[in-house]
């Protein structure tokens, strides 16, 4: 997994369509104009929603507050946001076996349903709008691991 164009989308898509790899993809070249064939070739395809978790939004807010402090010299009260960030029971990813990760993905019906819907609309004429719609209306979810 990486930013679009870091890994050749056409190369992994071809390998996935030939059954050589199982691709789980969240970031696409030319977003929001995604390649429908690439989307369909992925085992799980999502519309760049990895940073849309509740925890990612909290951590982004914390980062902005720290920059605010550096620029202004005014120290915000970080207590409330740190409490929310640490409120979910999370595990360190390095302590989790690959089978546990696969089980977590397989049991996440929301993610699998999203993938199916995203694959279905990726070839439609208004797929750019659908891509943005998925991102703008993604439900709030917590992260499963401290470090993924």
JSON list of C-alpha atoms in Angstrom, two decimals:
[
{"chain": "A", "resi": 1, "resn": "UNK", "atom": "CA", "xyz": [0.00, 0.00, 0.00]},
{"chain": "A", "resi": 2, "resn": "UNK", "atom": "CA", "xyz": [1.25, 3.46, -0.83]},
{"chain": "A", "resi": 3, "resn": "UNK", "atom": "CA", "xyz": [0.31, 6.74, -2.40]},
{"chain": "A", "resi": 4, "resn": "UNK", "atom": "CA", "xyz": [-0.90, 6.55, -6.02]},
{"chain": "A", "resi": 5, "resn": "UNK", "atom": "CA", "xyz": [1.94, 6.38, -8.57]},
{"chain": "A", "resi": 6, "resn": "UNK", "atom": "CA", "xyz": [4.49, 5.15, -5.99]},
{"chain": "A", "resi": 7, "resn": "UNK", "atom": "CA", "xyz": [3.51, 1.61, -6.87]},
{"chain": "A", "resi": 8, "resn": "UNK", "atom": "CA", "xyz": [2.59, 1.05, -10.50]},
{"chain": "A", "resi": 9, "resn": "UNK", "atom": "CA", "xyz": [-1.18, 0.70, -10.53]},
{"chain": "A", "resi": 10, "resn": "UNK", "atom": "CA", "xyz": [-1.16, -1.04, -13.90]},
{"chain": "A", "resi": 11, "resn": "UNK", "atom": "CA", "xyz": [1.45, -3.57, -12.68]},
{"chain": "A", "resi": 12, "resn": "UNK", "atom": "CA", "xyz": [-0.34, -4.61, -9.48]},
{"chain": "A", "resi": 13, "resn": "UNK", "atom": "CA", "xyz": [-3.72, -4.53, -11.24]},
{"chain": "A", "resi": 14, "resn": "UNK", "atom": "CA", "xyz": [-2.44, -6.89, -13.93]},
{"chain": "A", "resi": 15, "resn": "UNK", "atom": "CA", "xyz": [-0.87, -9.20, -11.33]},
{"chain": "A", "resi": 16, "resn": "UNK", "atom": "CA", "xyz": [-4.11, -9.18, -9.30]},
{"chain": "A", "resi": 17, "resn": "UNK", "atom": "CA", "xyz": [-6.29, -9.91, -12.32]},
{"chain": "A", "resi": 18, "resn": "UNK", "atom": "CA", "xyz": [-4.02, -12.88, -13.15]},
{"chain": "A", "resi": 19, "resn": "UNK", "atom": "CA", "xyz": [-4.37, -14.21, -9.59]},
{"chain": "A", "resi": 20, "resn": "UNK", "atom": "CA", "xyz": [-0.70, -13.64, -8.74]},
{"chain": "A", "resi": 21, "resn": "UNK", "atom": "CA", "xyz": [-1.41, -11.32, -5.81]},
{"chain": "A", "resi": 22, "resn": "UNK", "atom": "CA", "xyz": [-4.31, -10.28, -3.60]},
{"chain": "A", "resi": 23, "resn": "UNK", "atom": "CA", "xyz": [-4.41, -6.50, -3.62]},
{"chain": "A", "resi": 24, "resn": "UNK", "atom": "CA", "xyz": [-6.03, -4.43, -0.88]},
{"chain": "A", "resi": 25, "resn": "UNK", "atom": "CA", "xyz": [-6.02, -0.88, -2.21]},
{"chain": "A", "resi": 26, "resn": "UNK", "atom": "CA", "xyz": [-7.14, 2.43, -0.74]},
{"chain": "A", "resi": 27, "resn": "UNK", "atom": "CA", "xyz": [-5.15, 5.01, -2.76]},
{"chain": "A", "resi": 28, "resn": "UNK", "atom": "CA", "xyz": [-5.52, 5.39, -6.51]},
{"chain": "A", "resi": 29, "resn": "UNK", "atom": "CA", "xyz": [-3.77, 7.15, -9.36]},
{"chain": "A", "resi": 30, "resn": "UNK", "atom": "CA", "xyz": [-5.70, 10.17, -10.68]},
{"chain": "A", "resi": 31, "resn": "UNK", "atom": "CA", "xyz": [-8.22, 10.36, -7.82]},
{"chain": "A", "resi": 32, "resn": "UNK", "atom": "CA", "xyz": [-11.14, 10.88, -7.98]},
{"chain": "A", "resi": 33, "resn": "UNK", "atom": "CA", "xyz": [-11.00, 9.59, -11.58]},
{"chain": "A", "resi": 34, "resn": "UNK", "atom": "CA", "xyz": [-10.06, 6.01, -10.76]},
{"chain": "A", "resi": 35, "resn": "UNK", "atom": "CA", "xyz": [-9.38, 3.21, -13.23]},
{"chain": "A", "resi": 36, "resn": "UNK", "atom": "CA", "xyz": [-12.44, 0.96, -12.97]},
{"chain": "A", "resi": 37, "resn": "UNK", "atom": "CA", "xyz": [-10.49, -2.12, -14.09]},
{"chain": "A", "resi": 38, "resn": "UNK", "atom": "CA", "xyz": [-7.92, -1.57, -11.35]},
{"chain": "A", "resi": 39, "resn": "UNK", "atom": "CA", "xyz": [-10.66, -1.12, -8.76]},
{"chain": "A", "resi": 40, "resn": "UNK", "atom": "CA", "xyz": [-12.36, -4.35, -9.81]},
{"chain": "A", "resi": 41, "resn": "UNK", "atom": "CA", "xyz": [-9.07, -6.29, -9.80]},
{"chain": "A", "resi": 42, "resn": "UNK", "atom": "CA", "xyz": [-8.41, -5.51, -6.14]},
{"chain": "A", "resi": 43, "resn": "UNK", "atom": "CA", "xyz": [-9.55, -8.05, -3.55]},
{"chain": "A", "resi": 44, "resn": "UNK", "atom": "CA", "xyz": [-10.64, -5.11, -1.38]},
{"chain": "A", "resi": 45, "resn": "UNK", "atom": "CA", "xyz": [-10.97, -1.64, -2.90]},
{"chain": "A", "resi": 46, "resn": "UNK", "atom": "CA", "xyz": [-11.79, 1.48, -0.89]},
{"chain": "A", "resi": 47, "resn": "UNK", "atom": "CA", "xyz": [-12.01, 5.15, -1.92]},
{"chain": "A", "resi": 48, "resn": "UNK", "atom": "CA", "xyz": [-9.01, 6.59, -0.01]},
{"chain": "A", "resi": 49, "resn": "UNK", "atom": "CA", "xyz": [-10.66, 6.39, 3.39]},
{"chain": "A", "resi": 50, "resn": "UNK", "atom": "CA", "xyz": [-7.71, 5.21, 5.51]},
{"chain": "A", "resi": 51, "resn": "UNK", "atom": "CA", "xyz": [-7.30, 8.64, 7.08]},
{"chain": "A", "resi": 52, "resn": "UNK", "atom": "CA", "xyz": [-11.02, 8.94, 7.77]},
{"chain": "A", "resi": 53, "resn": "UNK", "atom": "CA", "xyz": [-11.03, 7.10, 11.08]},
{"chain": "A", "resi": 54, "resn": "UNK", "atom": "CA", "xyz": [-12.02, 8.92, 14.24]},
{"chain": "A", "resi": 55, "resn": "UNK", "atom": "CA", "xyz": [-8.51, 8.33, 15.58]},
{"chain": "A", "resi": 56, "resn": "UNK", "atom": "CA", "xyz": [-6.85, 9.81, 12.48]},
{"chain": "A", "resi": 57, "resn": "UNK", "atom": "CA", "xyz": [-8.98, 12.93, 12.78]},
{"chain": "A", "resi": 58, "resn": "UNK", "atom": "CA", "xyz": [-8.06, 13.24, 16.47]},
{"chain": "A", "resi": 59, "resn": "UNK", "atom": "CA", "xyz": [-4.36, 12.77, 15.74]},
{"chain": "A", "resi": 60, "resn": "UNK", "atom": "CA", "xyz": [-4.56, 15.35, 12.93]},
{"chain": "A", "resi": 61, "resn": "UNK", "atom": "CA", "xyz": [-6.19, 17.80, 15.33]},
{"chain": "A", "resi": 62, "resn": "UNK", "atom": "CA", "xyz": [-3.44, 17.16, 17.87]},
{"chain": "A", "resi": 63, "resn": "UNK", "atom": "CA", "xyz": [-0.79, 17.81, 15.23]},
{"chain": "A", "resi": 64, "resn": "UNK", "atom": "CA", "xyz": [-2.43, 21.11, 14.28]},
{"chain": "A", "resi": 65, "resn": "UNK", "atom": "CA", "xyz": [-2.65, 22.14, 17.94]},
{"chain": "A", "resi": 66, "resn": "UNK", "atom": "CA", "xyz": [1.07, 21.45, 18.40]},
{"chain": "A", "resi": 67, "resn": "UNK", "atom": "CA", "xyz": [1.94, 23.57, 15.36]},
{"chain": "A", "resi": 68, "resn": "UNK", "atom": "CA", "xyz": [-0.33, 26.30, 16.73]},
{"chain": "A", "resi": 69, "resn": "UNK", "atom": "CA", "xyz": [1.65, 26.16, 19.99]},
{"chain": "A", "resi": 70, "resn": "UNK", "atom": "CA", "xyz": [4.98, 26.36, 18.13]},
{"chain": "A", "resi": 71, "resn": "UNK", "atom": "CA", "xyz": [3.86, 29.35, 16.06]},
{"chain": "A", "resi": 72, "resn": "UNK", "atom": "CA", "xyz": [2.05, 31.33, 18.77]},
{"chain": "A", "resi": 73, "resn": "UNK", "atom": "CA", "xyz": [3.71, 30.20, 21.98]},
{"chain": "A", "resi": 74, "resn": "UNK", "atom": "CA", "xyz": [0.23, 29.57, 23.40]},
{"chain": "A", "resi": 75, "resn": "UNK", "atom": "CA", "xyz": [-0.05, 26.09, 24.89]},
{"chain": "A", "resi": 76, "resn": "UNK", "atom": "CA", "xyz": [-3.47, 24.50, 24.37]},
{"chain": "A", "resi": 77, "resn": "UNK", "atom": "CA", "xyz": [-4.87, 22.07, 26.92]},
{"chain": "A", "resi": 78, "resn": "UNK", "atom": "CA", "xyz": [-4.13, 18.73, 25.28]},
{"chain": "A", "resi": 79, "resn": "UNK", "atom": "CA", "xyz": [-5.84, 16.69, 28.02]},
{"chain": "A", "resi": 80, "resn": "UNK", "atom": "CA", "xyz": [-9.22, 16.19, 26.38]},
{"chain": "A", "resi": 81, "resn": "UNK", "atom": "CA", "xyz": [-7.87, 15.18, 22.98]},
{"chain": "A", "resi": 82, "resn": "UNK", "atom": "CA", "xyz": [-5.25, 12.85, 24.47]},
{"chain": "A", "resi": 83, "resn": "UNK", "atom": "CA", "xyz": [-7.96, 11.23, 26.57]},
{"chain": "A", "resi": 84, "resn": "UNK", "atom": "CA", "xyz": [-10.07, 10.61, 23.46]},
{"chain": "A", "resi": 85, "resn": "UNK", "atom": "CA", "xyz": [-7.08, 9.28, 21.47]},
{"chain": "A", "resi": 86, "resn": "UNK", "atom": "CA", "xyz": [-6.23, 6.81, 24.23]},
{"chain": "A", "resi": 87, "resn": "UNK", "atom": "CA", "xyz": [-9.85, 5.82, 24.99]},
{"chain": "A", "resi": 88, "resn": "UNK", "atom": "CA", "xyz": [-10.05, 2.87, 22.60]},
{"chain": "A", "resi": 89, "resn": "UNK", "atom": "CA", "xyz": [-8.48, -0.45, 23.54]},
{"chain": "A", "resi": 90, "resn": "UNK", "atom": "CA", "xyz": [-5.80, -0.86, 20.87]},
{"chain": "A", "resi": 91, "resn": "UNK", "atom": "CA", "xyz": [-3.04, -3.33, 20.28]},
{"chain": "A", "resi": 92, "resn": "UNK", "atom": "CA", "xyz": [0.41, -2.89, 18.87]},
{"chain": "A", "resi": 93, "resn": "UNK", "atom": "CA", "xyz": [0.33, -4.17, 15.29]},
{"chain": "A", "resi": 94, "resn": "UNK", "atom": "CA", "xyz": [3.68, -5.94, 15.67]},
{"chain": "A", "resi": 95, "resn": "UNK", "atom": "CA", "xyz": [2.08, -8.24, 18.28]},
{"chain": "A", "resi": 96, "resn": "UNK", "atom": "CA", "xyz": [-0.63, -9.44, 15.88]},
{"chain": "A", "resi": 97, "resn": "UNK", "atom": "CA", "xyz": [-0.26, -12.46, 13.61]},
{"chain": "A", "resi": 98, "resn": "UNK", "atom": "CA", "xyz": [-1.10, -12.22, 9.92]},
{"chain": "A", "resi": 99, "resn": "UNK", "atom": "CA", "xyz": [-4.00, -14.63, 10.40]},
{"chain": "A", "resi": 100, "resn": "UNK", "atom": "CA", "xyz": [-5.49, -12.27, 13.02]},
{"chain": "A", "resi": 101, "resn": "UNK", "atom": "CA", "xyz": [-5.22, -9.40, 10.53]},
{"chain": "A", "resi": 102, "resn": "UNK", "atom": "CA", "xyz": [-6.95, -11.46, 7.83]},
{"chain": "A", "resi": 103, "resn": "UNK", "atom": "CA", "xyz": [-9.66, -12.46, 10.31]},
{"chain": "A", "resi": 104, "resn": "UNK", "atom": "CA", "xyz": [-10.15, -8.82, 11.28]},
{"chain": "A", "resi": 105, "resn": "UNK", "atom": "CA", "xyz": [-10.54, -7.80, 7.63]},
{"chain": "A", "resi": 106, "resn": "UNK", "atom": "CA", "xyz": [-12.84, -10.74, 6.85]},
{"chain": "A", "resi": 107, "resn": "UNK", "atom": "CA", "xyz": [-15.04, -9.97, 9.84]},
{"chain": "A", "resi": 108, "resn": "UNK", "atom": "CA", "xyz": [-15.35, -6.30, 8.95]},
{"chain": "A", "resi": 109, "resn": "UNK", "atom": "CA", "xyz": [-18.58, -6.40, 6.95]},
{"chain": "A", "resi": 110, "resn": "UNK", "atom": "CA", "xyz": [-18.69, -2.59, 6.67]},
{"chain": "A", "resi": 111, "resn": "UNK", "atom": "CA", "xyz": [-15.36, -2.60, 4.85]},
{"chain": "A", "resi": 112, "resn": "UNK", "atom": "CA", "xyz": [-16.34, -5.48, 2.59]},
{"chain": "A", "resi": 113, "resn": "UNK", "atom": "CA", "xyz": [-19.71, -3.89, 1.78]},
{"chain": "A", "resi": 114, "resn": "UNK", "atom": "CA", "xyz": [-18.00, -0.59, 1.01]},
{"chain": "A", "resi": 115, "resn": "UNK", "atom": "CA", "xyz": [-15.58, -2.41, -1.29]},
{"chain": "A", "resi": 116, "resn": "UNK", "atom": "CA", "xyz": [-18.43, -4.07, -3.17]},
{"chain": "A", "resi": 117, "resn": "UNK", "atom": "CA", "xyz": [-20.29, -0.77, -3.57]},
{"chain": "A", "resi": 118, "resn": "UNK", "atom": "CA", "xyz": [-17.13, 1.07, -4.65]},
{"chain": "A", "resi": 119, "resn": "UNK", "atom": "CA", "xyz": [-16.37, -1.60, -7.25]},
{"chain": "A", "resi": 120, "resn": "UNK", "atom": "CA", "xyz": [-19.94, -1.38, -8.57]},
{"chain": "A", "resi": 121, "resn": "UNK", "atom": "CA", "xyz": [-19.90, 2.39, -9.07]},
{"chain": "A", "resi": 122, "resn": "UNK", "atom": "CA", "xyz": [-16.30, 2.71, -10.30]},
{"chain": "A", "resi": 123, "resn": "UNK", "atom": "CA", "xyz": [-17.31, 2.06, -13.92]},
{"chain": "A", "resi": 124, "resn": "UNK", "atom": "CA", "xyz": [-20.33, 4.39, -13.92]},
{"chain": "A", "resi": 125, "resn": "UNK", "atom": "CA", "xyz": [-20.20, 7.73, -15.76]},
{"chain": "A", "resi": 126, "resn": "UNK", "atom": "CA", "xyz": [-20.41, 9.68, -12.49]},
{"chain": "A", "resi": 127, "resn": "UNK", "atom": "CA", "xyz": [-17.71, 7.64, -10.70]},
{"chain": "A", "resi": 128, "resn": "UNK", "atom": "CA", "xyz": [-15.77, 10.83, -9.77]},
{"chain": "A", "resi": 129, "resn": "UNK", "atom": "CA", "xyz": [-18.82, 12.09, -7.87]},
{"chain": "A", "resi": 130, "resn": "UNK", "atom": "CA", "xyz": [-19.37, 8.67, -6.28]},
{"chain": "A", "resi": 131, "resn": "UNK", "atom": "CA", "xyz": [-15.73, 8.60, -5.13]},
{"chain": "A", "resi": 132, "resn": "UNK", "atom": "CA", "xyz": [-16.17, 11.97, -3.40]},
{"chain": "A", "resi": 133, "resn": "UNK", "atom": "CA", "xyz": [-19.56, 10.88, -2.00]},
{"chain": "A", "resi": 134, "resn": "UNK", "atom": "CA", "xyz": [-18.00, 7.79, -0.38]},
{"chain": "A", "resi": 135, "resn": "UNK", "atom": "CA", "xyz": [-15.26, 9.93, 1.21]},
{"chain": "A", "resi": 136, "resn": "UNK", "atom": "CA", "xyz": [-17.60, 12.68, 2.40]},
{"chain": "A", "resi": 137, "resn": "UNK", "atom": "CA", "xyz": [-20.09, 10.29, 3.98]},
{"chain": "A", "resi": 138, "resn": "UNK", "atom": "CA", "xyz": [-17.82, 7.63, 5.43]},
{"chain": "A", "resi": 139, "resn": "UNK", "atom": "CA", "xyz": [-19.04, 6.61, 8.92]},
{"chain": "A", "resi": 140, "resn": "UNK", "atom": "CA", "xyz": [-16.94, 7.34, 11.98]},
{"chain": "A", "resi": 141, "resn": "UNK", "atom": "CA", "xyz": [-14.99, 4.24, 13.03]},
{"chain": "A", "resi": 142, "resn": "UNK", "atom": "CA", "xyz": [-12.23, 3.63, 15.55]},
{"chain": "A", "resi": 143, "resn": "UNK", "atom": "CA", "xyz": [-8.85, 2.16, 14.66]},
{"chain": "A", "resi": 144, "resn": "UNK", "atom": "CA", "xyz": [-8.06, -1.39, 15.73]},
{"chain": "A", "resi": 145, "resn": "UNK", "atom": "CA", "xyz": [-4.32, -0.99, 16.22]},
{"chain": "A", "resi": 146, "resn": "UNK", "atom": "CA", "xyz": [-2.05, 1.59, 17.79]},
{"chain": "A", "resi": 147, "resn": "UNK", "atom": "CA", "xyz": [0.46, 1.39, 14.92]},
{"chain": "A", "resi": 148, "resn": "UNK", "atom": "CA", "xyz": [-0.69, -0.03, 11.62]}
]
